[in-house]
Amino acid sequence: MVEGVHRNKKWRTIVTAGACIAICTCVYPAVRYQNTSARRPADQYSGSIRQIYSTADKDGDGLDDQADILQGALEYIAGKPKYKSRYYQTGYPDDEYGVCTDVVASALKSAGYDLMELVQEDIAENPADYHPGEPDANIDFRRVKNLKVYFAHTALSLTTDAAKIEEWQGGDIVIFQNHIGIVSDRRNKNGVPYVIHHNDPMQVRYEEDILEKRNDIVGHYRVTE
């Protein structure tokens, strides 16, 4: 990873509900994605934390992987997916439903990473580390326990202490005992970032202040350096 001022001056355009929204990727924090159907919580932290940027741009879109993963998570929740655990022959859900792992899979896919394919490759290389039974590409990448193994094998492992606020960056992946989400670039008044996630059918907001309130964090990962 590299630290400092983001030097990417490109603009991305997203068409939402018939309107064009221009996004300046040279300003961080705050991926400037705005959609009234996914109103984001305010950044309440008054301190200063140096933002980390990835040296990689997997999909070659001019947006570094760290920012691209965060952007992808925000775009996914803007569609207001409904929570339901279902099996899909397509692997990735092809309707309005999803679960917590789909936030992560969709975010990575938008950055150029096919999590379904990558998890299958890792299972083939390390079968003893995964669940017993015949691998199923359509569902294996949508299981939290498998993603814990996969990211432990392939990503940069970071602190699980929420109090170490500078070590938590927007676009990171956080894994709980039976849950997973993407770390937000916005923070509470203590500097602890929110989590972009999809937890259950009763969830009202997809970006919430939950990180320091949970005692079951089992993993914190960064996909690229």
Tab-separated table of C-alpha atoms in Angstrom:
chain	number	residue	atom	x	y	z
A	1	MET	CA	0.000	0.000	0.000
A	2	VAL	CA	1.088	3.577	-0.449
A	3	GLU	CA	0.204	6.506	1.753
A	4	GLY	CA	-0.393	10.134	0.943
A	5	VAL	CA	-2.411	12.223	-1.431
A	6	HIS	CA	-4.386	10.334	-4.047
A	7	ARG	CA	-3.029	11.305	-7.464
A	8	ASN	CA	-5.738	9.844	-9.641
A	9	LYS	CA	-7.521	12.744	-11.332
A	10	LYS	CA	-9.941	10.706	-13.388
A	11	TRP	CA	-13.668	11.146	-13.050
A	12	ARG	CA	-16.099	8.285	-13.133
A	13	THR	CA	-19.737	8.640	-14.126
A	14	ILE	CA	-22.520	6.499	-12.756
A	15	VAL	CA	-26.049	6.594	-14.133
A	16	THR	CA	-28.606	6.222	-11.376
A	17	ALA	CA	-32.367	6.643	-11.820
A	18	GLY	CA	-31.794	8.429	-15.103
A	19	ALA	CA	-29.376	10.964	-13.661
A	20	CYS	CA	-25.616	11.183	-14.171
A	21	ILE	CA	-23.585	11.490	-11.023
A	22	ALA	CA	-19.960	12.576	-11.423
A	23	ILE	CA	-17.501	11.104	-8.983
A	24	CYS	CA	-14.114	12.673	-8.364
A	25	THR	CA	-11.822	9.903	-7.213
A	26	CYS	CA	-9.019	12.278	-6.252
A	27	VAL	CA	-10.803	13.260	-3.030
A	28	TYR	CA	-10.655	10.842	-0.106
A	29	PRO	CA	-12.089	9.940	2.325
A	30	ALA	CA	-15.559	9.782	0.908
A	31	VAL	CA	-16.210	7.926	-2.252
A	32	ARG	CA	-18.724	10.427	-3.502
A	33	TYR	CA	-21.447	8.005	-4.340
A	34	GLN	CA	-24.849	9.463	-3.583
A	35	ASN	CA	-28.190	7.751	-3.855
A	36	THR	CA	-31.264	8.655	-1.821
A	37	SER	CA	-32.142	4.961	-1.533
A	38	ALA	CA	-28.880	4.319	0.343
A	39	ARG	CA	-28.289	7.451	2.389
A	40	ARG	CA	-24.952	7.238	4.125
A	41	PRO	CA	-24.283	8.109	7.778
A	42	ALA	CA	-22.294	11.250	8.452
A	43	ASP	CA	-18.593	11.070	9.176
A	44	GLN	CA	-18.475	12.099	12.840
A	45	TYR	CA	-14.738	11.875	13.414
A	46	SER	CA	-13.026	15.253	13.775
A	47	GLY	CA	-9.495	13.890	13.838
A	48	SER	CA	-7.164	13.135	10.972
A	49	ILE	CA	-6.262	9.668	9.714
A	50	ARG	CA	-3.892	9.139	6.817
A	51	GLN	CA	-5.666	7.259	4.051
A	52	ILE	CA	-3.977	4.232	2.509
A	53	TYR	CA	-4.225	3.549	-1.213
A	54	SER	CA	-3.499	0.391	-3.137
A	55	THR	CA	-0.749	0.270	-5.739
A	56	ALA	CA	-2.932	-2.145	-7.733
A	57	ASP	CA	-5.771	-1.458	-10.161
A	58	LYS	CA	-6.972	-4.936	-11.110
A	59	ASP	CA	-9.677	-3.859	-13.549
A	60	GLY	CA	-7.662	-1.000	-15.048
A	61	ASP	CA	-10.390	1.572	-14.540
A	62	GLY	CA	-8.108	4.216	-13.052
A	63	LEU	CA	-9.382	3.651	-9.499
A	64	ASP	CA	-7.071	1.836	-7.091
A	65	ASP	CA	-8.290	-1.485	-5.685
A	66	GLN	CA	-8.831	-0.200	-2.154
A	67	ALA	CA	-11.128	2.584	-3.333
A	68	ASP	CA	-12.686	0.349	-6.008
A	69	ILE	CA	-13.745	-2.282	-3.468
A	70	LEU	CA	-15.294	0.379	-1.265
A	71	GLN	CA	-17.048	1.899	-4.271
A	72	GLY	CA	-18.379	-1.516	-5.293
A	73	ALA	CA	-19.822	-2.151	-1.831
A	74	LEU	CA	-21.593	1.204	-1.864
A	75	GLU	CA	-22.997	0.562	-5.334
A	76	TYR	CA	-24.272	-2.840	-4.228
A	77	ILE	CA	-26.155	-1.588	-1.175
A	78	ALA	CA	-27.568	1.317	-3.195
A	79	GLY	CA	-29.698	-1.330	-4.918
A	80	LYS	CA	-31.271	-2.095	-1.503
A	81	PRO	CA	-30.960	-5.882	-1.742
A	82	LYS	CA	-33.428	-7.904	0.293
A	83	TYR	CA	-32.047	-10.454	2.727
A	84	LYS	CA	-32.715	-14.075	1.873
A	85	SER	CA	-30.431	-17.102	1.823
A	86	ARG	CA	-30.921	-18.906	-1.474
A	87	TYR	CA	-28.934	-21.199	-3.756
A	88	TYR	CA	-28.269	-19.908	-7.285
A	89	GLN	CA	-27.208	-21.926	-10.298
A	90	THR	CA	-25.559	-18.704	-11.426
A	91	GLY	CA	-23.440	-18.549	-8.266
A	92	TYR	CA	-23.876	-14.816	-7.933
A	93	PRO	CA	-27.493	-13.875	-7.117
A	94	ASP	CA	-29.415	-12.870	-10.226
A	95	ASP	CA	-32.357	-11.236	-8.457
A	96	GLU	CA	-33.038	-8.664	-5.724
A	97	TYR	CA	-31.976	-10.928	-2.861
A	98	GLY	CA	-28.671	-11.524	-1.134
A	99	VAL	CA	-26.797	-12.207	2.100
A	100	CYS	CA	-23.739	-10.781	3.863
A	101	THR	CA	-21.194	-12.526	1.653
A	102	ASP	CA	-22.771	-11.035	-1.470
A	103	VAL	CA	-21.758	-7.542	-0.336
A	104	VAL	CA	-18.128	-8.665	-0.366
A	105	ALA	CA	-18.365	-10.715	-3.559
A	106	SER	CA	-20.039	-7.869	-5.419
A	107	ALA	CA	-17.534	-5.312	-4.121
A	108	LEU	CA	-14.588	-7.431	-5.245
A	109	LYS	CA	-16.178	-8.194	-8.605
A	110	SER	CA	-16.556	-4.487	-9.318
A	111	ALA	CA	-12.806	-4.145	-8.725
A	112	GLY	CA	-12.005	-6.983	-11.125
A	113	TYR	CA	-11.849	-9.957	-8.751
A	114	ASP	CA	-14.116	-12.958	-9.394
A	115	LEU	CA	-14.473	-14.312	-5.866
A	116	MET	CA	-16.387	-17.394	-7.027
A	117	GLU	CA	-13.516	-18.426	-9.272
A	118	LEU	CA	-10.793	-17.444	-6.808
A	119	VAL	CA	-12.294	-19.408	-3.921
A	120	GLN	CA	-12.619	-22.503	-6.103
A	121	GLU	CA	-8.974	-22.220	-7.105
A	122	ASP	CA	-7.915	-22.003	-3.466
A	123	ILE	CA	-10.116	-24.938	-2.469
A	124	ALA	CA	-8.500	-27.025	-5.210
A	125	GLU	CA	-5.044	-26.081	-3.937
A	126	ASN	CA	-5.838	-26.434	-0.213
A	127	PRO	CA	-8.775	-28.861	0.126
A	128	ALA	CA	-7.901	-29.892	3.688
A	129	ASP	CA	-8.367	-26.311	4.925
A	130	TYR	CA	-11.982	-26.097	3.777
A	131	HIS	CA	-15.223	-27.860	4.682
A	132	PRO	CA	-15.512	-31.565	3.921
A	133	GLY	CA	-17.545	-32.782	0.996
A	134	GLU	CA	-17.635	-32.087	-2.709
A	135	PRO	CA	-16.814	-28.463	-3.633
A	136	ASP	CA	-19.686	-26.513	-5.157
A	137	ALA	CA	-18.592	-23.381	-7.004
A	138	ASN	CA	-22.105	-21.921	-6.870
A	139	ILE	CA	-22.166	-21.663	-3.077
A	140	ASP	CA	-18.664	-22.099	-1.645
A	141	PHE	CA	-17.746	-18.434	-2.115
A	142	ARG	CA	-20.925	-17.368	-0.329
A	143	ARG	CA	-20.057	-19.083	2.963
A	144	VAL	CA	-18.419	-16.981	5.696
A	145	LYS	CA	-16.321	-19.889	6.970
A	146	ASN	CA	-14.842	-20.397	3.512
A	147	LEU	CA	-14.079	-16.714	3.040
A	148	LYS	CA	-12.250	-16.676	6.376
A	149	VAL	CA	-9.958	-19.401	5.041
A	150	TYR	CA	-9.612	-17.826	1.606
A	151	PHE	CA	-8.645	-14.356	2.835
A	152	ALA	CA	-6.295	-15.834	5.426
A	153	HIS	CA	-4.527	-17.560	2.530
A	154	THR	CA	-4.474	-14.700	0.043
A	155	ALA	CA	-4.885	-11.277	1.671
A	156	LEU	CA	-2.943	-9.059	4.039
A	157	SER	CA	-3.970	-9.921	7.614
A	158	LEU	CA	-4.480	-6.909	9.893
A	159	THR	CA	-5.489	-6.075	13.458
A	160	THR	CA	-8.807	-7.180	14.892
A	161	ASP	CA	-8.619	-4.493	17.588
A	162	ALA	CA	-11.179	-1.829	16.684
A	163	ALA	CA	-9.390	0.683	18.925
A	164	LYS	CA	-6.428	0.803	16.537
A	165	ILE	CA	-8.384	3.123	14.292
A	166	GLU	CA	-5.614	4.069	11.835
A	167	GLU	CA	-5.203	0.431	10.871
A	168	TRP	CA	-8.811	0.228	9.678
A	169	GLN	CA	-9.324	1.644	6.190
A	170	GLY	CA	-12.268	1.970	3.848
A	171	GLY	CA	-12.339	-1.035	1.515
A	172	ASP	CA	-10.894	-3.474	4.065
A	173	ILE	CA	-12.769	-6.698	4.782
A	174	VAL	CA	-13.916	-7.534	8.301
A	175	ILE	CA	-15.038	-11.016	9.303
A	176	PHE	CA	-17.041	-11.814	12.410
A	177	GLN	CA	-17.766	-15.288	13.762
A	178	ASN	CA	-20.717	-15.801	11.412
A	179	HIS	CA	-20.798	-12.581	9.430
A	180	ILE	CA	-18.734	-10.485	7.007
A	181	GLY	CA	-18.698	-6.932	5.660
A	182	ILE	CA	-16.680	-4.142	4.070
A	183	VAL	CA	-15.105	-1.427	6.206
A	184	SER	CA	-16.484	2.047	5.471
A	185	ASP	CA	-14.455	5.209	4.859
A	186	ARG	CA	-16.720	7.045	7.329
A	187	ARG	CA	-16.258	6.891	11.092
A	188	ASN	CA	-18.017	7.472	14.390
A	189	LYS	CA	-16.884	10.167	16.832
A	190	ASN	CA	-14.226	7.811	18.240
A	191	GLY	CA	-12.692	7.317	14.822
A	192	VAL	CA	-13.938	3.731	14.513
A	193	PRO	CA	-15.215	3.102	10.982
A	194	TYR	CA	-18.717	1.988	10.130
A	195	VAL	CA	-19.290	-1.361	8.428
A	196	ILE	CA	-21.093	-1.855	5.109
A	197	HIS	CA	-22.975	-5.113	5.519
A	198	HIS	CA	-26.204	-7.053	5.092
A	199	ASN	CA	-27.128	-8.852	8.278
A	200	ASP	CA	-30.785	-9.863	8.322
A	201	PRO	CA	-34.258	-9.109	6.903
A	202	MET	CA	-34.970	-6.549	9.631
A	203	GLN	CA	-31.911	-4.413	8.940
A	204	VAL	CA	-32.865	-0.794	8.184
A	205	ARG	CA	-29.471	0.598	7.077
A	206	TYR	CA	-26.630	-1.150	5.305
A	207	GLU	CA	-23.837	1.060	6.688
A	208	GLU	CA	-23.748	0.908	10.476
A	209	ASP	CA	-21.682	1.686	13.553
A	210	ILE	CA	-21.113	-1.873	14.787
A	211	LEU	CA	-17.365	-2.500	14.789
A	212	GLU	CA	-16.524	-1.583	18.390
A	213	LYS	CA	-19.812	-2.993	19.675
A	214	ARG	CA	-19.026	-6.584	18.713
A	215	ASN	CA	-16.686	-8.989	20.431
A	216	ASP	CA	-16.624	-11.631	17.699
A	217	ILE	CA	-14.220	-10.140	15.138
A	218	VAL	CA	-12.168	-13.057	13.808
A	219	GLY	CA	-10.492	-11.474	10.787
A	220	HIS	CA	-9.513	-8.184	9.181
A	221	TYR	CA	-8.018	-8.263	5.696
A	222	ARG	CA	-6.828	-6.038	2.863
A	223	VAL	CA	-6.961	-7.521	-0.625
A	224	THR	CA	-4.008	-5.729	-2.210
A	225	GLU	CA	-1.006	-3.684	-1.146
